[in-house]
Short mmCIF file of C-alpha atoms in Angstrom, two decimals:
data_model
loop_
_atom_site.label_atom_id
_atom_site.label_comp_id
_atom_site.label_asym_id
_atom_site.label_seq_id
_atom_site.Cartn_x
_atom_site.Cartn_y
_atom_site.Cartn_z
CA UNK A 1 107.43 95.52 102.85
CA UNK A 2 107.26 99.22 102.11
CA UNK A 3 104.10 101.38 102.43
CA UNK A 4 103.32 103.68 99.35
CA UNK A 5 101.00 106.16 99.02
CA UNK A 6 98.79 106.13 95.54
CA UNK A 7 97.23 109.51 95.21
CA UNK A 8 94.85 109.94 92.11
CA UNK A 9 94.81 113.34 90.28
CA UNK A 10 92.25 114.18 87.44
CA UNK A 11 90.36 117.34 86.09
CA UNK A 12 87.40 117.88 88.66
CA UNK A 13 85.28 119.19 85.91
CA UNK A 14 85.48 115.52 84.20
CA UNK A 15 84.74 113.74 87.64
CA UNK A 16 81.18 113.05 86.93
CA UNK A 17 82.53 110.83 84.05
CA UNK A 18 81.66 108.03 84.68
CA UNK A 19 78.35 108.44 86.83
CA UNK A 20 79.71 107.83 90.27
CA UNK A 21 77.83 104.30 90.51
CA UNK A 22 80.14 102.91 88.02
CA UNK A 23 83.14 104.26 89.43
CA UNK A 24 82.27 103.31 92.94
CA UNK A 25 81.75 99.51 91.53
CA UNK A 26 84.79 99.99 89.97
CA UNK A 27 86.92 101.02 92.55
CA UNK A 28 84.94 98.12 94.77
CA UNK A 29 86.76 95.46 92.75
CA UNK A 30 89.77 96.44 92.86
CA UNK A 31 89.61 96.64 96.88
CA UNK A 32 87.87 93.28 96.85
CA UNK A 33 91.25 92.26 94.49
CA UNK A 34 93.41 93.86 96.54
CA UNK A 35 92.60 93.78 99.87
CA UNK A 36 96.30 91.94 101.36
CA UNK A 37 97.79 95.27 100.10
CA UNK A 38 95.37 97.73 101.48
CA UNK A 39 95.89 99.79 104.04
CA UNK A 40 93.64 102.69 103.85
CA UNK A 41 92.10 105.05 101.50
CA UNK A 42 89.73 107.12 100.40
CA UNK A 43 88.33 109.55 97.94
CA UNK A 44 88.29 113.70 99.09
CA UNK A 45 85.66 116.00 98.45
CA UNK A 46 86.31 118.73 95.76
CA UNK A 47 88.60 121.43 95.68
CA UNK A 48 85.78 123.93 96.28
CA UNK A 49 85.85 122.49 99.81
CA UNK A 50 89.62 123.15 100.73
CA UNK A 51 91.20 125.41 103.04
CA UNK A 52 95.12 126.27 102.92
CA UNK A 53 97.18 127.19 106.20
CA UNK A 54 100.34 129.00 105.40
CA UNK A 55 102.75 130.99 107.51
CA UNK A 56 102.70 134.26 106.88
CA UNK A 57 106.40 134.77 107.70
CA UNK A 58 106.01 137.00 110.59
CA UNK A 59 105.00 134.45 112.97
CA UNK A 60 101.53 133.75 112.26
CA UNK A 61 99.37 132.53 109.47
CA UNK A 62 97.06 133.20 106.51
CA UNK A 63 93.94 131.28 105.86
CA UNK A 64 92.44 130.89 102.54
CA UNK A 65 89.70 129.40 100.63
CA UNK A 66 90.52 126.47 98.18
CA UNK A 67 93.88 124.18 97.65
CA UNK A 68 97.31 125.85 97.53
CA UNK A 69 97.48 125.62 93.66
CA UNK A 70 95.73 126.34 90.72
CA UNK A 71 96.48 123.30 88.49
CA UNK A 72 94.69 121.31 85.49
CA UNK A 73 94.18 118.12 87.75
CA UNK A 74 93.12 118.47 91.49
CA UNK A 75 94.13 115.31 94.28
CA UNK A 76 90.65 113.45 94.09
CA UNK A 77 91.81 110.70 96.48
CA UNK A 78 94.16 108.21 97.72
CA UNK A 79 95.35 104.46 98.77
CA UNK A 80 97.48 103.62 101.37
CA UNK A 81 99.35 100.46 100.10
CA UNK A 82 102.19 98.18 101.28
CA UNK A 83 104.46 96.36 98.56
CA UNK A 84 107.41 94.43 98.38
CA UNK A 85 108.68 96.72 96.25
CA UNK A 86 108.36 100.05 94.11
CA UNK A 87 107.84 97.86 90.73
CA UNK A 88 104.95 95.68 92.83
CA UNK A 89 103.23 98.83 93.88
CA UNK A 90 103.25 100.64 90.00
CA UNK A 91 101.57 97.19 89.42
CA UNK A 92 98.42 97.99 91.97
CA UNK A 93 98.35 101.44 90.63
CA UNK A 94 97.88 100.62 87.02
CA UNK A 95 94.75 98.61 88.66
CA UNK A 96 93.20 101.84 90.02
CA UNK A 97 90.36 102.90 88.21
CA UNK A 98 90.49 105.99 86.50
CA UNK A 99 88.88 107.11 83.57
CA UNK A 100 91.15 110.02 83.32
CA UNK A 101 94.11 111.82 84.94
CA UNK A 102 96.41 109.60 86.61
CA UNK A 103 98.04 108.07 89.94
CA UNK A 104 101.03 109.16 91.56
CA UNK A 105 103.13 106.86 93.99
CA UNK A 106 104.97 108.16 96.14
CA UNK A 107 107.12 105.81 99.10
CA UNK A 108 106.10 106.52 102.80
CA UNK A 109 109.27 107.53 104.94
CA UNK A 110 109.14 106.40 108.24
CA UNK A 111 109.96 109.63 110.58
CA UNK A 112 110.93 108.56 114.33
CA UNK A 113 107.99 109.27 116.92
CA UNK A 114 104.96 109.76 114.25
CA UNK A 115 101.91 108.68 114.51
CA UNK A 116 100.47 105.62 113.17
#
């Protein structure tokens, strides 16, 4: 089995669409259907709340307010998954609820001496 990360991207200012209670039920269900494949996950809070860490090339670094980039559709949250395969885990992420943007999955690559 292969671990996958599903990371869900949509337009912050359509968030609140669905009301939250709907979307929480939603994404409930598809735990409580899913559950074998479910490693972890969660949702983040909005891009308002972010703070970027970059080197600053001379040996230190610079600290800013908000996400790295300016896009049309922020990272709103994330499953950790494992699947037999790439084609079993685009099968859980059509399941993810979303009522816009989309989900991205991307394969986890085991580095020697990490944590977890």
């Amino acid at each position: 089995m292969t671990q996958y990360l599903l990371l869900f991207y949509q337009d912050e200012q359509q968030a609140g669409e669905p009301p939250a209670a709907e979307v929480s039920r939603a994404h409930r269900a598809f735990i409580a259907a899913n559950g074998s494949a479910l490693q972890g996950g969660n949702a983040l809070e909005p891009t308002t709340t972010a703070t970027s860490v970059r080197p600053d090339g001379a040996g230190g670094f610079m600290v800013t307010d908000g996400p790295f980039a300016e896009t049309k559709e922020q990272l709103g949250g994330y499953y950790l998954i494992e699947a037999a395969d790439l084609d079993a885990a685009l099968a859980l992420a059509k399941q993810v609820p979303m009522a816009a943007g989309g989900v991205e999955v991307r394969p986890i690559r085991a580095v020697s001496g990490a944590v977890g």
